[in-house]
PDB file of C-alpha atoms in Angstrom:
ATOM      1  CA  UNK A  12      10.515  79.632  -8.491  1.00 47.00           C
ATOM      2  CA  UNK A  13      10.019  82.511 -10.912  1.00 55.00           C
ATOM      3  CA  UNK A  14      11.779  81.926 -14.192  1.00 62.00           C
ATOM      4  CA  UNK A  15      11.834  78.285 -15.174  1.00 62.00           C
ATOM      5  CA  UNK A  16      13.539  76.382 -12.337  1.00 63.00           C
ATOM      6  CA  UNK A  17      14.577  79.749 -10.895  1.00 66.00           C
ATOM      7  CA  UNK A  18      17.293  80.271 -13.524  1.00 77.00           C
ATOM      8  CA  UNK A  19      18.268  83.373 -15.464  1.00 90.00           C
ATOM      9  CA  UNK A  20      20.937  83.773 -18.163  1.00 95.00           C
ATOM     10  CA  UNK A  21      22.660  86.612 -16.307  1.00 97.00           C
ATOM     11  CA  UNK A  22      23.969  86.357 -12.769  1.00 97.00           C
ATOM     12  CA  UNK A  23      22.487  89.312 -10.843  1.00 98.00           C
ATOM     13  CA  UNK A  24      25.202  91.281  -9.074  1.00 98.00           C
ATOM     14  CA  UNK A  25      27.985  90.138 -11.399  1.00 98.00           C
ATOM     15  CA  UNK A  26      28.896  93.633 -12.643  1.00 98.00           C
ATOM     16  CA  UNK A  27      29.956  95.107  -9.281  1.00 98.00           C
ATOM     17  CA  UNK A  28      32.551  97.877  -9.824  1.00 98.00           C
ATOM     18  CA  UNK A  29      33.062  96.740 -13.439  1.00 98.00           C
ATOM     19  CA  UNK A  30      29.792  98.366 -14.534  1.00 98.00           C
ATOM     20  CA  UNK A  31      30.686 100.958 -17.155  1.00 97.00           C
ATOM     21  CA  UNK A  32      34.412 100.347 -16.648  1.00 96.00           C
ATOM     22  CA  UNK A  33      35.344  99.869 -20.310  1.00 97.00           C
ATOM     23  CA  UNK A  34      38.961 101.051 -20.768  1.00 96.00           C
ATOM     24  CA  UNK A  35      39.509 103.865 -23.310  1.00 95.00           C
ATOM     25  CA  UNK A  36      42.578 102.162 -24.763  1.00 95.00           C
ATOM     26  CA  UNK A  37      42.478  99.657 -27.628  1.00 97.00           C
ATOM     27  CA  UNK A  38      43.377  96.082 -26.683  1.00 97.00           C
ATOM     28  CA  UNK A  39      42.308  92.748 -25.242  1.00 98.00           C
ATOM     29  CA  UNK A  40      41.313  92.594 -21.572  1.00 98.00           C
ATOM     30  CA  UNK A  41      40.444  89.646 -19.327  1.00 98.00           C
ATOM     31  CA  UNK A  42      38.230  89.305 -16.269  1.00 98.00           C
ATOM     32  CA  UNK A  43      38.045  86.104 -14.225  1.00 99.00           C
ATOM     33  CA  UNK A  44      35.057  85.887 -11.884  1.00 99.00           C
ATOM     34  CA  UNK A  45      34.817  82.993  -9.442  1.00 99.00           C
ATOM     35  CA  UNK A  46      31.538  82.796  -7.555  1.00 98.00           C
ATOM     36  CA  UNK A  47      30.107  80.422  -4.974  1.00 99.00           C
ATOM     37  CA  UNK A  48      26.369  80.548  -4.335  1.00 98.00           C
ATOM     38  CA  UNK A  49      24.500  78.651  -1.647  1.00 98.00           C
ATOM     39  CA  UNK A  50      20.864  78.664  -0.522  1.00 98.00           C
ATOM     40  CA  UNK A  51      18.819  76.585   1.906  1.00 96.00           C
ATOM     41  CA  UNK A  52      15.420  78.106   1.195  1.00 96.00           C
ATOM     42  CA  UNK A  53      13.203  79.235  -1.657  1.00 96.00           C
ATOM     43  CA  UNK A  54      10.303  81.618  -1.217  1.00 96.00           C
ATOM     44  CA  UNK A  55       6.807  82.118  -2.586  1.00 94.00           C
ATOM     45  CA  UNK A  56       5.477  85.331  -4.121  1.00 93.00           C
ATOM     46  CA  UNK A  57       5.090  86.934  -0.681  1.00 94.00           C
ATOM     47  CA  UNK A  58       8.614  86.097   0.458  1.00 96.00           C
ATOM     48  CA  UNK A  59       7.533  83.232   2.713  1.00 97.00           C
ATOM     49  CA  UNK A  60       9.625  80.076   2.788  1.00 97.00           C
ATOM     50  CA  UNK A  61       8.395  77.056   0.824  1.00 96.00           C
ATOM     51  CA  UNK A  62       9.108  73.923   2.939  1.00 95.00           C
ATOM     52  CA  UNK A  63      10.949  71.717   0.432  1.00 95.00           C
ATOM     53  CA  UNK A  64      14.271  71.188   2.297  1.00 95.00           C
ATOM     54  CA  UNK A  65      16.277  73.006  -0.365  1.00 95.00           C
ATOM     55  CA  UNK A  66      20.058  72.636  -0.467  1.00 97.00           C
ATOM     56  CA  UNK A  67      21.496  74.406  -3.528  1.00 97.00           C
ATOM     57  CA  UNK A  68      25.170  75.043  -4.272  1.00 98.00           C
ATOM     58  CA  UNK A  69      26.753  76.492  -7.408  1.00 97.00           C
ATOM     59  CA  UNK A  70      30.433  77.093  -8.126  1.00 98.00           C
ATOM     60  CA  UNK A  71      30.972  79.120 -11.288  1.00 98.00           C
ATOM     61  CA  UNK A  72      34.152  80.268 -13.024  1.00 99.00           C
ATOM     62  CA  UNK A  73      33.200  82.955 -15.537  1.00 99.00           C
ATOM     63  CA  UNK A  74      35.778  83.937 -18.158  1.00 99.00           C
ATOM     64  CA  UNK A  75      35.204  87.340 -19.742  1.00 98.00           C
ATOM     65  CA  UNK A  76      37.236  88.382 -22.787  1.00 99.00           C
ATOM     66  CA  UNK A  77      36.808  92.075 -23.628  1.00 99.00           C
ATOM     67  CA  UNK A  78      38.128  93.699 -26.808  1.00 99.00           C
ATOM     68  CA  UNK A  79      38.215  97.485 -27.103  1.00 98.00           C
ATOM     69  CA  UNK A  80      38.601  98.470 -30.756  1.00 98.00           C
ATOM     70  CA  UNK A  81      40.034 101.546 -32.431  1.00 97.00           C
ATOM     71  CA  UNK A  82      36.710 102.104 -34.217  1.00 98.00           C
ATOM     72  CA  UNK A  83      34.824 105.247 -33.246  1.00 98.00           C
ATOM     73  CA  UNK A  84      31.258 106.247 -34.072  1.00 98.00           C
ATOM     74  CA  UNK A  85      31.328 109.933 -33.353  1.00 97.00           C
ATOM     75  CA  UNK A  86      32.531 110.234 -29.757  1.00 97.00           C
ATOM     76  CA  UNK A  87      31.711 106.591 -28.961  1.00 98.00           C
ATOM     77  CA  UNK A  88      34.216 103.735 -29.027  1.00 98.00           C
ATOM     78  CA  UNK A  89      33.183 100.245 -30.214  1.00 99.00           C
ATOM     79  CA  UNK A  90      33.872  97.234 -27.989  1.00 99.00           C
ATOM     80  CA  UNK A  91      32.877  93.583 -27.792  1.00 99.00           C
ATOM     81  CA  UNK A  92      32.887  90.810 -25.219  1.00 98.00           C
ATOM     82  CA  UNK A  93      32.732  87.012 -24.960  1.00 99.00           C
ATOM     83  CA  UNK A  94      31.495  85.497 -21.666  1.00 99.00           C
ATOM     84  CA  UNK A  95      32.082  81.799 -20.945  1.00 99.00           C
ATOM     85  CA  UNK A  96      30.767  80.321 -17.646  1.00 98.00           C
ATOM     86  CA  UNK A  97      32.082  76.995 -16.331  1.00 99.00           C
ATOM     87  CA  UNK A  98      29.504  75.660 -13.888  1.00 98.00           C
ATOM     88  CA  UNK A  99      29.283  73.063 -11.104  1.00 98.00           C
ATOM     89  CA  UNK A 100      25.766  72.566  -9.689  1.00 97.00           C
ATOM     90  CA  UNK A 101      24.649  70.454  -6.737  1.00 97.00           C
ATOM     91  CA  UNK A 102      20.943  70.772  -5.946  1.00 96.00           C
ATOM     92  CA  UNK A 103      18.648  68.747  -3.716  1.00 95.00           C
ATOM     93  CA  UNK A 104      15.201  69.153  -2.179  1.00 94.00           C
ATOM     94  CA  UNK A 105      12.288  67.014  -1.068  1.00 93.00           C
ATOM     95  CA  UNK A 106      11.737  65.777  -4.628  1.00 92.00           C
ATOM     96  CA  UNK A 107      15.233  64.669  -5.597  1.00 93.00           C
ATOM     97  CA  UNK A 108      18.900  65.446  -6.144  1.00 96.00           C
ATOM     98  CA  UNK A 109      21.020  66.426  -9.139  1.00 95.00           C
ATOM     99  CA  UNK A 110      24.618  67.317 -10.011  1.00 97.00           C
ATOM    100  CA  UNK A 111      25.943  68.831 -13.239  1.00 97.00           C
ATOM    101  CA  UNK A 112      29.426  69.973 -14.294  1.00 97.00           C
ATOM    102  CA  UNK A 113      29.676  71.665 -17.656  1.00 97.00           C
ATOM    103  CA  UNK A 114      29.850  74.856 -19.669  1.00 98.00           C
ATOM    104  CA  UNK A 115      26.928  77.176 -19.016  1.00 98.00           C
ATOM    105  CA  UNK A 116      25.141  79.446 -21.476  1.00 98.00           C
ATOM    106  CA  UNK A 117      27.731  81.506 -23.363  1.00 99.00           C
ATOM    107  CA  UNK A 118      27.041  85.197 -24.099  1.00 99.00           C
ATOM    108  CA  UNK A 119      28.439  87.740 -26.539  1.00 99.00           C
ATOM    109  CA  UNK A 120      28.227  91.524 -26.308  1.00 99.00           C
ATOM    110  CA  UNK A 121      28.552  94.375 -28.785  1.00 99.00           C
ATOM    111  CA  UNK A 122      28.594  97.870 -27.357  1.00 99.00           C
ATOM    112  CA  UNK A 123      29.618 101.518 -27.337  1.00 99.00           C
ATOM    113  CA  UNK A 124      31.431 103.499 -24.653  1.00 99.00           C
ATOM    114  CA  UNK A 125      31.690 107.229 -24.053  1.00 99.00           C
ATOM    115  CA  UNK A 126      34.399 108.625 -21.781  1.00 98.00           C
ATOM    116  CA  UNK A 127      32.988 111.951 -20.662  1.00 97.00           C
ATOM    117  CA  UNK A 128      36.158 112.970 -18.825  1.00 96.00           C
ATOM    118  CA  UNK A 129      38.928 111.316 -16.797  1.00 94.00           C
ATOM    119  CA  UNK A 130      36.458 110.238 -14.099  1.00 97.00           C
ATOM    120  CA  UNK A 131      33.196 109.430 -15.888  1.00 98.00           C
ATOM    121  CA  UNK A 132      32.063 106.941 -18.524  1.00 98.00           C
ATOM    122  CA  UNK A 133      28.782 105.759 -20.022  1.00 99.00           C
ATOM    123  CA  UNK A 134      28.437 102.363 -21.676  1.00 99.00           C
ATOM    124  CA  UNK A 135      25.664 100.802 -23.732  1.00 99.00           C
ATOM    125  CA  UNK A 136      25.502  97.366 -25.281  1.00 99.00           C
ATOM    126  CA  UNK A 137      23.437  94.349 -26.236  1.00 99.00           C
ATOM    127  CA  UNK A 138      24.136  90.858 -24.919  1.00 99.00           C
ATOM    128  CA  UNK A 139      23.048  87.725 -26.747  1.00 99.00           C
ATOM    129  CA  UNK A 140      22.846  84.688 -24.441  1.00 98.00           C
ATOM    130  CA  UNK A 141      22.892  81.331 -26.235  1.00 98.00           C
ATOM    131  CA  UNK A 142      21.644  77.882 -25.088  1.00 98.00           C
ATOM    132  CA  UNK A 143      25.100  76.263 -24.975  1.00 98.00           C
ATOM    133  CA  UNK A 144      24.810  74.744 -21.492  1.00 97.00           C
ATOM    134  CA  UNK A 145      23.687  71.189 -20.870  1.00 96.00           C
ATOM    135  CA  UNK A 146      19.950  70.677 -20.570  1.00 96.00           C
ATOM    136  CA  UNK A 147      17.693  67.677 -19.982  1.00 95.00           C
ATOM    137  CA  UNK A 148      14.103  68.353 -18.946  1.00 93.00           C
ATOM    138  CA  UNK A 149      14.184  65.192 -16.815  1.00 91.00           C
ATOM    139  CA  UNK A 150      17.382  66.211 -14.995  1.00 92.00           C
ATOM    140  CA  UNK A 151      17.336  67.897 -11.597  1.00 89.00           C
ATOM    141  CA  UNK A 152      20.389  70.084 -12.332  1.00 94.00           C
ATOM    142  CA  UNK A 153      21.243  71.753 -15.650  1.00 96.00           C
ATOM    143  CA  UNK A 154      23.994  74.253 -16.464  1.00 96.00           C
ATOM    144  CA  UNK A 155      21.862  75.686 -19.292  1.00 96.00           C
ATOM    145  CA  UNK A 156      18.269  76.897 -19.615  1.00 96.00           C
ATOM    146  CA  UNK A 157      17.612  75.769 -23.219  1.00 97.00           C
ATOM    147  CA  UNK A 158      16.497  79.115 -24.574  1.00 97.00           C
ATOM    148  CA  UNK A 159      17.965  82.320 -25.997  1.00 98.00           C
ATOM    149  CA  UNK A 160      17.768  85.817 -24.563  1.00 98.00           C
ATOM    150  CA  UNK A 161      18.523  89.330 -25.796  1.00 99.00           C
ATOM    151  CA  UNK A 162      19.751  91.709 -23.102  1.00 99.00           C
ATOM    152  CA  UNK A 163      20.147  95.454 -23.779  1.00 99.00           C
ATOM    153  CA  UNK A 164      22.243  97.147 -21.091  1.00 99.00           C
ATOM    154  CA  UNK A 165      23.320 100.623 -20.018  1.00 99.00           C
ATOM    155  CA  UNK A 166      25.900 101.546 -17.380  1.00 99.00           C
ATOM    156  CA  UNK A 167      27.517 104.552 -15.712  1.00 99.00           C
ATOM    157  CA  UNK A 168      30.870 104.655 -13.922  1.00 99.00           C
ATOM    158  CA  UNK A 169      32.400 107.440 -11.815  1.00 99.00           C
ATOM    159  CA  UNK A 170      35.852 106.999 -10.313  1.00 98.00           C
ATOM    160  CA  UNK A 171      37.965 109.383  -8.270  1.00 98.00           C
ATOM    161  CA  UNK A 172      41.301 107.614  -7.583  1.00 95.00           C
ATOM    162  CA  UNK A 173      41.480 109.410  -4.227  1.00 96.00           C
ATOM    163  CA  UNK A 174      37.825 109.268  -3.251  1.00 98.00           C
ATOM    164  CA  UNK A 175      34.363 108.183  -4.327  1.00 99.00           C
ATOM    165  CA  UNK A 176      33.694 105.450  -6.874  1.00 99.00           C
ATOM    166  CA  UNK A 177      30.210 104.569  -8.126  1.00 99.00           C
ATOM    167  CA  UNK A 178      29.182 102.008 -10.740  1.00 99.00           C
ATOM    168  CA  UNK A 179      25.633 101.146 -11.815  1.00 99.00           C
ATOM    169  CA  UNK A 180      24.120  99.158 -14.658  1.00 99.00           C
ATOM    170  CA  UNK A 181      20.584  98.473 -15.861  1.00 99.00           C
ATOM    171  CA  UNK A 182      19.690  95.410 -17.912  1.00 99.00           C
ATOM    172  CA  UNK A 183      16.554  94.104 -19.586  1.00 99.00           C
ATOM    173  CA  UNK A 184      16.313  90.387 -20.375  1.00 98.00           C
ATOM    174  CA  UNK A 185      13.934  89.255 -23.122  1.00 98.00           C
ATOM    175  CA  UNK A 186      13.613  85.472 -23.028  1.00 98.00           C
ATOM    176  CA  UNK A 187      12.533  83.038 -25.743  1.00 98.00           C
ATOM    177  CA  UNK A 188      10.628  79.789 -25.137  1.00 97.00           C
ATOM    178  CA  UNK A 189      12.208  76.559 -23.924  1.00 96.00           C
ATOM    179  CA  UNK A 190      11.077  74.324 -26.787  1.00 94.00           C
ATOM    180  CA  UNK A 191      11.546  71.132 -24.750  1.00 95.00           C
ATOM    181  CA  UNK A 192       9.011  72.196 -22.109  1.00 94.00           C
ATOM    182  CA  UNK A 193       6.937  74.886 -23.910  1.00 95.00           C
ATOM    183  CA  UNK A 194       7.759  77.156 -20.936  1.00 94.00           C
ATOM    184  CA  UNK A 195       8.687  80.786 -21.428  1.00 96.00           C
ATOM    185  CA  UNK A 196      10.264  82.715 -18.591  1.00 94.00           C
ATOM    186  CA  UNK A 197       8.920  86.239 -18.192  1.00 95.00           C
ATOM    187  CA  UNK A 198      11.083  89.201 -19.124  1.00 97.00           C
ATOM    188  CA  UNK A 199      13.287  90.642 -16.391  1.00 98.00           C
ATOM    189  CA  UNK A 200      14.892  93.885 -15.215  1.00 98.00           C
ATOM    190  CA  UNK A 201      18.178  93.805 -13.305  1.00 99.00           C
ATOM    191  CA  UNK A 202      19.932  96.750 -11.652  1.00 99.00           C
ATOM    192  CA  UNK A 203      23.487  96.138 -10.401  1.00 99.00           C
ATOM    193  CA  UNK A 204      25.048  98.735  -8.119  1.00 99.00           C
ATOM    194  CA  UNK A 205      28.348  99.436  -6.391  1.00 99.00           C
ATOM    195  CA  UNK A 206      29.632 102.339  -4.283  1.00 99.00           C
ATOM    196  CA  UNK A 207      32.952 102.692  -2.505  1.00 99.00           C
ATOM    197  CA  UNK A 208      35.890 104.839  -1.481  1.00 99.00           C
ATOM    198  CA  UNK A 209      39.452 104.624  -2.807  1.00 98.00           C
ATOM    199  CA  UNK A 210      42.264 104.813  -0.260  1.00 98.00           C
ATOM    200  CA  UNK A 211      45.598 104.441  -2.021  1.00 96.00           C
ATOM    201  CA  UNK A 212      45.586 101.045  -3.745  1.00 97.00           C
ATOM    202  CA  UNK A 213      42.588  99.832  -1.721  1.00 98.00           C
ATOM    203  CA  UNK A 214      38.890 100.332  -2.379  1.00 99.00           C
ATOM    204  CA  UNK A 215      36.270  99.583   0.284  1.00 99.00           C
ATOM    205  CA  UNK A 216      32.615  99.543  -0.643  1.00 99.00           C
ATOM    206  CA  UNK A 217      29.255  97.861  -0.999  1.00 99.00           C
ATOM    207  CA  UNK A 218      27.786  95.992  -3.957  1.00 99.00           C
ATOM    208  CA  UNK A 219      24.508  94.310  -4.805  1.00 99.00           C
ATOM    209  CA  UNK A 220      21.578  94.024  -7.168  1.00 99.00           C
ATOM    210  CA  UNK A 221      17.844  94.383  -7.611  1.00 99.00           C
ATOM    211  CA  UNK A 222      15.915  92.036  -9.922  1.00 98.00           C
ATOM    212  CA  UNK A 223      12.271  92.351 -10.955  1.00 97.00           C
ATOM    213  CA  UNK A 224      10.386  90.180 -13.418  1.00 96.00           C
ATOM    214  CA  UNK A 225       7.955  92.436 -15.289  1.00 96.00           C
ATOM    215  CA  UNK A 226       6.003  89.956 -17.431  1.00 96.00           C
ATOM    216  CA  UNK A 227       4.421  86.631 -16.509  1.00 96.00           C
ATOM    217  CA  UNK A 228       5.900  83.214 -17.058  1.00 94.00           C
ATOM    218  CA  UNK A 229       3.828  81.260 -19.592  1.00 94.00           C
ATOM    219  CA  UNK A 230       3.489  77.546 -20.196  1.00 93.00           C
ATOM    220  CA  UNK A 231       2.456  74.345 -18.429  1.00 92.00           C
ATOM    221  CA  UNK A 232       2.032  74.597 -14.659  1.00 85.00           C
ATOM    222  CA  UNK A 233       2.408  78.378 -14.325  1.00 90.00           C
ATOM    223  CA  UNK A 234       0.669  79.801 -11.242  1.00 83.00           C
ATOM    224  CA  UNK A 235      -2.188  82.264 -11.669  1.00 80.00           C
ATOM    225  CA  UNK A 236       0.034  85.134 -10.443  1.00 80.00           C
ATOM    226  CA  UNK A 237       2.427  84.586 -13.368  1.00 88.00           C
ATOM    227  CA  UNK A 238       5.239  83.453 -11.051  1.00 90.00           C
ATOM    228  CA  UNK A 239       6.939  86.834 -11.218  1.00 94.00           C
ATOM    229  CA  UNK A 240      10.153  86.991  -9.228  1.00 94.00           C
ATOM    230  CA  UNK A 241      11.758  89.826  -7.283  1.00 97.00           C
ATOM    231  CA  UNK A 242      14.987  90.055  -5.320  1.00 98.00           C
ATOM    232  CA  UNK A 243      17.362  92.453  -3.582  1.00 99.00           C
ATOM    233  CA  UNK A 244      20.893  91.725  -2.382  1.00 99.00           C
ATOM    234  CA  UNK A 245      23.642  93.758  -0.720  1.00 99.00           C
ATOM    235  CA  UNK A 246      27.045  93.137   0.810  1.00 99.00           C
ATOM    236  CA  UNK A 247      30.614  94.394   1.339  1.00 99.00           C
ATOM    237  CA  UNK A 248      33.372  94.607  -1.266  1.00 99.00           C
ATOM    238  CA  UNK A 249      37.168  94.874  -1.085  1.00 99.00           C
ATOM    239  CA  UNK A 250      39.500  95.693  -3.997  1.00 99.00           C
ATOM    240  CA  UNK A 251      43.281  95.896  -4.273  1.00 98.00           C
ATOM    241  CA  UNK A 252      44.838  97.614  -7.299  1.00 96.00           C
ATOM    242  CA  UNK A 253      48.323  96.286  -7.990  1.00 96.00           C
ATOM    243  CA  UNK A 254      48.731  98.681 -10.935  1.00 92.00           C
ATOM    244  CA  UNK A 255      46.445 100.340 -13.526  1.00 86.00           C
ATOM    245  CA  UNK A 256      46.276  97.056 -15.471  1.00 90.00           C
ATOM    246  CA  UNK A 257      45.745  94.550 -12.655  1.00 96.00           C
ATOM    247  CA  UNK A 258      43.320  94.394  -9.742  1.00 97.00           C
ATOM    248  CA  UNK A 259      41.769  91.759  -7.496  1.00 98.00           C
ATOM    249  CA  UNK A 260      38.458  92.142  -5.685  1.00 98.00           C
ATOM    250  CA  UNK A 261      36.212  90.103  -3.416  1.00 99.00           C
ATOM    251  CA  UNK A 262      32.615  90.590  -2.320  1.00 99.00           C
ATOM    252  CA  UNK A 263      29.767  88.904  -0.472  1.00 99.00           C
ATOM    253  CA  UNK A 264      26.181  89.505  -1.581  1.00 99.00           C
ATOM    254  CA  UNK A 265      23.344  88.448   0.730  1.00 99.00           C
ATOM    255  CA  UNK A 266      19.723  88.202  -0.414  1.00 98.00           C
ATOM    256  CA  UNK A 267      17.580  90.454   1.780  1.00 98.00           C
ATOM    257  CA  UNK A 268      14.464  90.176  -0.402  1.00 98.00           C
ATOM    258  CA  UNK A 269      13.475  87.057  -2.354  1.00 97.00           C
ATOM    259  CA  UNK A 270      10.007  86.538  -3.825  1.00 96.00           C
ATOM    260  CA  UNK A 271       9.386  83.520  -6.046  1.00 94.00           C
ATOM    261  CA  UNK A 272      13.149  82.987  -5.868  1.00 94.00           C
ATOM    262  CA  UNK A 273      15.789  81.219  -3.860  1.00 95.00           C
ATOM    263  CA  UNK A 274      17.146  83.145  -0.869  1.00 97.00           C
ATOM    264  CA  UNK A 275      20.869  82.699  -0.334  1.00 98.00           C
ATOM    265  CA  UNK A 276      24.368  84.144  -0.493  1.00 98.00           C
ATOM    266  CA  UNK A 277      26.974  84.670  -3.191  1.00 98.00           C
ATOM    267  CA  UNK A 278      30.725  85.047  -2.704  1.00 99.00           C
ATOM    268  CA  UNK A 279      32.746  86.572  -5.559  1.00 99.00           C
ATOM    269  CA  UNK A 280      36.484  86.731  -6.256  1.00 99.00           C
ATOM    270  CA  UNK A 281      37.475  88.717  -9.363  1.00 99.00           C
ATOM    271  CA  UNK A 282      40.757  89.266 -11.197  1.00 99.00           C
ATOM    272  CA  UNK A 283      40.987  91.847 -13.986  1.00 98.00           C
ATOM    273  CA  UNK A 284      43.990  92.399 -16.243  1.00 98.00           C
ATOM    274  CA  UNK A 285      45.094  93.405 -19.753  1.00 93.00           C
ATOM    275  CA  UNK A 286      46.727  90.984 -22.165  1.00 87.00           C
TER     276      UNK A 286
END
């Protein structure tokens, strides 16, 4: 798969309606994201199935701690984030089987947010993903990828409490080398998107992502095409807002395009609140 073992240090589609949704009020906020991913096929660079009897399952509880400060740089407000994934992996194919339960690769974010008016916001930031997950080059399943990455991001959010809501984010991922294998995953572009309609306390919509690897993988065993991956996913989303400081959402994202990647499904359940 594109990227070493098909892994990236950001889960495509994770942002959903939270893209650009940095609150304008100082304080500590919390987002719990529970996701379950499953796939029974992986594809080559043309999107054709590779016959390796894949059975991959991943249950991830991602804890996001967001702090919005009272520091302003001009019209921008400074914020930061800590992202801690707790991962259970169960992967098998024609070559073997592996299970791993551990912390994944932890990320930190430093960013700026601009609230243009009561409905619109723009957010920019830089994520630093660290190799904190477990990794053994001889293991079939690892919760970490054993390299660092720097991920500049930009997002836009529009929300009409009685109508349209749109959230989009763009992310570049610049990967370092896995020093245990001398393999370097190519750099990646990820676009998360969400669009929906607010009806009272309920929001109905669609969410998904597009991922495109724009430089070649390098290292031992890399195919002549550079093993560049590409994927597109889409699915429905439901949100219930209990009050301005608490909401719960659920979504299903189905891979409709997968090249040099696994092709599967991801279920998400999210809870957002303010401490």
